[in-house]
């Protein structure tokens, strides 16, 4: 598919950014475990606010375990002194946080620092679910307060078009792995429409939604987050789902998941 790129996407500093106000999480102190100068991800979503994965001549530089701990402790000390502690410490940033080779160790440090400086804050990880097959990553994600796992459709062909994983995507295995996460799990689904070869496409029709609902029945997530785009996207034909569309999707999902939130 020919990609029409919009350049007004953003990259986050590393390893700490914010705090920022999140529609879903409140006052969020962000942690970016990926390079500050590029996106690095196992997906290449058409709607990603960080843009697309681009070929680079230089090797990406990621923050070390020690650098993340030092920067987070300094920021929490500063926020404590200012009397403005975060509601949540969120792993997001310029790609998929779980691809960092020391992700599990960093999560352990984060929980320790949170307990010391901001015991009321939650620790959240936004993940595209690509690394749930790694037991070390999976066990680390079970330690956080909110493991927010992406599932944008119940249909492989749509995920390959919209999320563009850079590996052989197995939806049944992914659903099984998400289902194994436990009580801290929230599934998140982005609903959008876009143009492909002059045709309007979305992930809100029954071809996507019925298998997505079946996946929710298998996963049985404690929470579901339904949302649509809020910032610029790298694909310039991307557009938001309407309030009415999101409300209708949430009503169908609530027959399966009791706790469903919507971010318009």
Short mmCIF file of C-alpha atoms in Angstrom, two decimals:
data_model
loop_
_atom_site.label_atom_id
_atom_site.label_comp_id
_atom_site.label_asym_id
_atom_site.label_seq_id
_atom_site.Cartn_x
_atom_site.Cartn_y
_atom_site.Cartn_z
CA UNK A 1 0.00 0.00 0.00
CA UNK A 2 1.44 3.42 -0.86
CA UNK A 3 1.97 5.41 2.33
CA UNK A 4 1.24 9.15 2.36
CA UNK A 5 3.34 10.43 5.24
CA UNK A 6 2.37 13.33 7.47
CA UNK A 7 5.50 14.68 9.18
CA UNK A 8 3.91 16.28 12.27
CA UNK A 9 4.40 13.25 14.52
CA UNK A 10 6.39 13.39 17.77
CA UNK A 11 9.22 11.61 19.54
CA UNK A 12 9.68 11.47 23.29
CA UNK A 13 12.86 12.17 25.28
CA UNK A 14 14.58 9.22 26.94
CA UNK A 15 14.42 7.86 29.49
CA UNK A 16 11.93 10.16 31.31
CA UNK A 17 9.30 12.47 29.85
CA UNK A 18 6.43 14.45 31.29
CA UNK A 19 4.45 14.32 33.40
CA UNK A 20 1.69 14.55 30.81
CA UNK A 21 -2.08 14.32 31.09
CA UNK A 22 -3.36 11.01 29.72
CA UNK A 23 -7.00 10.57 28.67
CA UNK A 24 -6.98 7.08 30.15
CA UNK A 25 -4.48 7.25 33.02
CA UNK A 26 -4.49 10.75 34.56
CA UNK A 27 -1.23 12.56 35.43
CA UNK A 28 1.33 10.24 33.87
CA UNK A 29 5.10 10.27 34.29
CA UNK A 30 6.41 8.63 31.14
CA UNK A 31 9.34 6.27 30.73
CA UNK A 32 10.79 5.74 27.26
CA UNK A 33 13.12 2.73 27.08
CA UNK A 34 13.76 3.29 23.37
CA UNK A 35 16.01 5.76 21.51
CA UNK A 36 15.20 9.45 21.83
CA UNK A 37 15.92 10.09 18.14
CA UNK A 38 13.80 7.44 16.43
CA UNK A 39 10.96 4.99 16.75
CA UNK A 40 11.96 1.39 17.47
CA UNK A 41 9.09 -1.06 17.56
CA UNK A 42 7.96 -4.58 16.72
CA UNK A 43 4.82 -3.01 15.17
CA UNK A 44 4.60 -0.12 12.71
CA UNK A 45 1.05 1.08 13.28
CA UNK A 46 -0.49 3.43 10.75
CA UNK A 47 -1.77 5.64 13.59
CA UNK A 48 1.38 5.78 15.78
CA UNK A 49 2.03 9.31 17.03
CA UNK A 50 5.79 8.58 16.88
CA UNK A 51 5.69 8.00 13.13
CA UNK A 52 6.95 4.97 11.24
CA UNK A 53 9.98 2.74 11.79
CA UNK A 54 12.60 4.17 9.45
CA UNK A 55 15.90 2.72 8.28
CA UNK A 56 18.80 4.48 10.03
CA UNK A 57 22.51 4.41 9.25
CA UNK A 58 23.52 4.60 12.91
CA UNK A 59 22.94 1.99 15.61
CA UNK A 60 20.11 2.96 17.99
CA UNK A 61 21.10 4.02 21.49
CA UNK A 62 18.81 2.90 24.28
CA UNK A 63 19.07 3.98 27.94
CA UNK A 64 20.76 1.49 30.24
CA UNK A 65 19.18 -0.11 33.28
CA UNK A 66 21.28 2.14 35.53
CA UNK A 67 20.41 5.29 33.56
CA UNK A 68 16.70 4.60 33.82
CA UNK A 69 16.87 4.01 37.57
CA UNK A 70 18.92 7.16 38.19
CA UNK A 71 16.70 9.38 36.02
CA UNK A 72 13.49 8.03 37.54
CA UNK A 73 14.72 8.46 41.10
CA UNK A 74 15.82 12.04 40.39
CA UNK A 75 12.47 12.91 38.82
CA UNK A 76 10.48 11.37 41.67
CA UNK A 77 12.60 13.24 44.20
CA UNK A 78 11.91 16.48 42.32
CA UNK A 79 8.17 15.81 42.14
CA UNK A 80 8.10 14.92 45.85
CA UNK A 81 9.77 18.24 46.69
CA UNK A 82 7.23 20.07 44.51
CA UNK A 83 4.32 18.19 46.07
CA UNK A 84 3.06 17.02 42.68
CA UNK A 85 3.37 13.25 42.48
CA UNK A 86 2.10 11.31 39.45
CA UNK A 87 -1.05 9.22 39.34
CA UNK A 88 0.80 6.68 37.27
CA UNK A 89 4.30 5.86 36.03
CA UNK A 90 3.78 4.76 32.44
CA UNK A 91 6.06 2.77 30.15
CA UNK A 92 5.32 4.01 26.63
CA UNK A 93 7.60 6.22 24.53
CA UNK A 94 9.05 5.68 21.08
CA UNK A 95 8.05 2.07 20.51
CA UNK A 96 7.42 -1.18 22.33
CA UNK A 97 8.96 -0.97 25.85
CA UNK A 98 9.24 -4.73 26.37
CA UNK A 99 11.88 -5.08 23.63
CA UNK A 100 14.44 -3.49 25.99
CA UNK A 101 16.82 -6.33 26.98
CA UNK A 102 16.67 -5.34 30.67
CA UNK A 103 12.93 -4.69 30.80
CA UNK A 104 12.28 -7.07 33.71
CA UNK A 105 15.07 -5.61 35.85
CA UNK A 106 13.89 -2.07 35.13
CA UNK A 107 10.35 -2.94 36.19
CA UNK A 108 11.73 -4.28 39.48
CA UNK A 109 13.56 -1.00 40.09
CA UNK A 110 10.49 1.04 39.19
CA UNK A 111 8.29 -0.76 41.69
CA UNK A 112 10.92 -0.24 44.39
CA UNK A 113 11.24 3.50 43.61
CA UNK A 114 7.47 3.92 43.37
CA UNK A 115 7.06 2.33 46.80
CA UNK A 116 9.66 4.71 48.23
CA UNK A 117 8.64 8.03 46.69
CA UNK A 118 5.08 7.74 45.34
CA UNK A 119 3.34 4.76 46.96
CA UNK A 120 -0.09 5.83 45.70
CA UNK A 121 1.03 5.89 42.07
CA UNK A 122 0.36 2.97 39.77
CA UNK A 123 2.90 1.46 37.40
CA UNK A 124 1.49 0.89 33.90
CA UNK A 125 2.93 -0.60 30.73
CA UNK A 126 1.45 0.00 27.29
CA UNK A 127 2.35 -3.06 25.25
CA UNK A 128 1.47 -4.28 21.77
CA UNK A 129 1.50 -7.86 23.16
CA UNK A 130 4.34 -8.94 20.84
CA UNK A 131 6.65 -10.10 23.65
CA UNK A 132 4.18 -11.95 25.86
CA UNK A 133 5.69 -15.24 24.74
CA UNK A 134 8.88 -14.39 26.66
CA UNK A 135 8.40 -15.71 30.22
CA UNK A 136 10.70 -13.07 31.75
CA UNK A 137 8.75 -10.25 30.11
CA UNK A 138 5.41 -11.86 30.98
CA UNK A 139 6.37 -12.30 34.65
CA UNK A 140 7.54 -8.68 34.86
CA UNK A 141 4.25 -7.47 33.37
CA UNK A 142 2.34 -9.42 35.99
CA UNK A 143 4.07 -7.33 38.69
CA UNK A 144 2.80 -3.95 37.46
CA UNK A 145 -0.55 -2.44 38.39
CA UNK A 146 -1.77 -2.05 34.81
CA UNK A 147 -0.67 -4.22 31.90
CA UNK A 148 -2.45 -2.52 29.00
CA UNK A 149 -2.28 -4.90 26.05
CA UNK A 150 -3.18 -4.01 22.46
CA UNK A 151 -5.67 -5.99 20.38
CA UNK A 152 -6.96 -3.84 17.51
CA UNK A 153 -9.01 -6.49 15.72
CA UNK A 154 -10.00 -10.13 15.84
CA UNK A 155 -8.88 -10.53 12.24
CA UNK A 156 -5.26 -11.15 11.24
CA UNK A 157 -5.55 -9.38 7.88
CA UNK A 158 -6.63 -6.13 9.57
CA UNK A 159 -3.85 -6.30 12.16
CA UNK A 160 -1.35 -6.85 9.34
CA UNK A 161 -2.68 -3.76 7.52
CA UNK A 162 -3.26 -1.47 10.52
CA UNK A 163 -0.62 -2.52 13.08
CA UNK A 164 1.92 -3.98 10.62
CA UNK A 165 3.85 -6.35 12.93
CA UNK A 166 7.40 -7.03 11.76
CA UNK A 167 7.15 -10.75 12.55
CA UNK A 168 4.77 -13.59 11.68
CA UNK A 169 1.71 -12.60 13.69
CA UNK A 170 -0.26 -15.50 15.21
CA UNK A 171 -3.55 -14.13 16.52
CA UNK A 172 -4.62 -17.29 18.36
CA UNK A 173 -1.31 -17.47 20.20
CA UNK A 174 -1.49 -13.76 20.98
CA UNK A 175 -5.02 -14.12 22.39
CA UNK A 176 -3.88 -17.07 24.50
CA UNK A 177 -0.91 -15.10 25.83
CA UNK A 178 -3.01 -12.03 26.65
CA UNK A 179 -5.50 -14.28 28.46
CA UNK A 180 -2.70 -15.59 30.69
CA UNK A 181 -1.89 -12.17 32.14
CA UNK A 182 -4.24 -12.10 35.13
CA UNK A 183 -6.04 -9.50 37.22
CA UNK A 184 -3.89 -6.49 36.24
CA UNK A 185 -4.82 -6.80 32.56
CA UNK A 186 -6.60 -4.21 30.45
CA UNK A 187 -7.12 -4.84 26.75
CA UNK A 188 -6.92 -1.68 24.62
CA UNK A 189 -8.38 -1.36 21.14
CA UNK A 190 -7.91 1.54 18.74
CA UNK A 191 -10.83 2.08 16.35
CA UNK A 192 -10.12 4.15 13.22
CA UNK A 193 -10.76 4.46 9.51
CA UNK A 194 -8.30 5.15 6.75
CA UNK A 195 -7.91 5.22 2.98
CA UNK A 196 -6.18 2.45 1.05
CA UNK A 197 -5.93 2.67 -2.73
CA UNK A 198 -8.83 5.11 -2.73
CA UNK A 199 -11.03 2.83 -0.62
CA UNK A 200 -12.24 3.72 2.88
CA UNK A 201 -11.34 0.99 5.40
CA UNK A 202 -12.05 0.65 9.11
CA UNK A 203 -11.89 -1.95 11.86
CA UNK A 204 -15.46 -1.33 13.09
CA UNK A 205 -17.46 -3.67 10.85
CA UNK A 206 -18.63 -7.14 11.84
CA UNK A 207 -15.77 -8.80 9.94
CA UNK A 208 -13.43 -7.34 12.57
CA UNK A 209 -15.73 -6.84 15.55
CA UNK A 210 -17.30 -10.30 15.76
CA UNK A 211 -13.94 -12.14 16.05
CA UNK A 212 -12.75 -9.34 18.38
CA UNK A 213 -15.73 -10.04 20.65
CA UNK A 214 -14.91 -13.75 20.47
CA UNK A 215 -11.35 -12.91 21.54
CA UNK A 216 -12.68 -10.94 24.51
CA UNK A 217 -14.74 -13.97 25.53
CA UNK A 218 -11.56 -16.07 25.52
CA UNK A 219 -9.39 -13.47 27.26
CA UNK A 220 -11.96 -12.43 29.90
CA UNK A 221 -10.08 -9.17 30.63
CA UNK A 222 -10.95 -7.35 33.87
CA UNK A 223 -10.98 -4.10 31.86
CA UNK A 224 -11.32 -2.95 28.28
CA UNK A 225 -10.18 0.43 26.93
CA UNK A 226 -11.78 1.56 23.67
CA UNK A 227 -10.32 4.65 22.05
CA UNK A 228 -9.58 6.46 18.82
CA UNK A 229 -6.82 8.78 17.59
CA UNK A 230 -6.24 12.00 19.51
CA UNK A 231 -2.99 13.26 17.96
CA UNK A 232 -1.44 13.53 14.51
CA UNK A 233 -0.72 10.27 12.74
CA UNK A 234 1.96 9.46 10.16
CA UNK A 235 -0.66 8.33 7.63
CA UNK A 236 -2.50 11.38 6.36
CA UNK A 237 -5.70 9.51 5.43
CA UNK A 238 -6.36 8.36 9.00
CA UNK A 239 -9.52 9.63 10.73
CA UNK A 240 -11.25 9.21 14.07
CA UNK A 241 -14.10 6.92 14.98
CA UNK A 242 -17.17 8.91 15.93
CA UNK A 243 -18.64 9.12 19.43
CA UNK A 244 -21.65 7.15 18.23
CA UNK A 245 -19.47 4.39 16.76
CA UNK A 246 -17.43 4.05 19.95
CA UNK A 247 -20.58 4.04 22.10
CA UNK A 248 -22.08 1.26 19.98
CA UNK A 249 -18.89 -0.81 20.14
CA UNK A 250 -18.69 -0.34 23.92
CA UNK A 251 -22.32 -1.47 24.32
CA UNK A 252 -21.54 -4.72 22.51
CA UNK A 253 -18.35 -5.25 24.51
CA UNK A 254 -20.13 -4.67 27.83
CA UNK A 255 -22.06 -7.88 27.28
CA UNK A 256 -18.70 -9.60 27.82
CA UNK A 257 -16.52 -7.21 29.86
CA UNK A 258 -18.08 -5.32 32.78
CA UNK A 259 -15.49 -2.54 32.99
CA UNK A 260 -15.34 -0.78 29.61
CA UNK A 261 -13.98 2.76 29.26
CA UNK A 262 -14.12 5.00 26.18
CA UNK A 263 -11.70 7.76 25.16
CA UNK A 264 -13.26 9.80 22.36
#
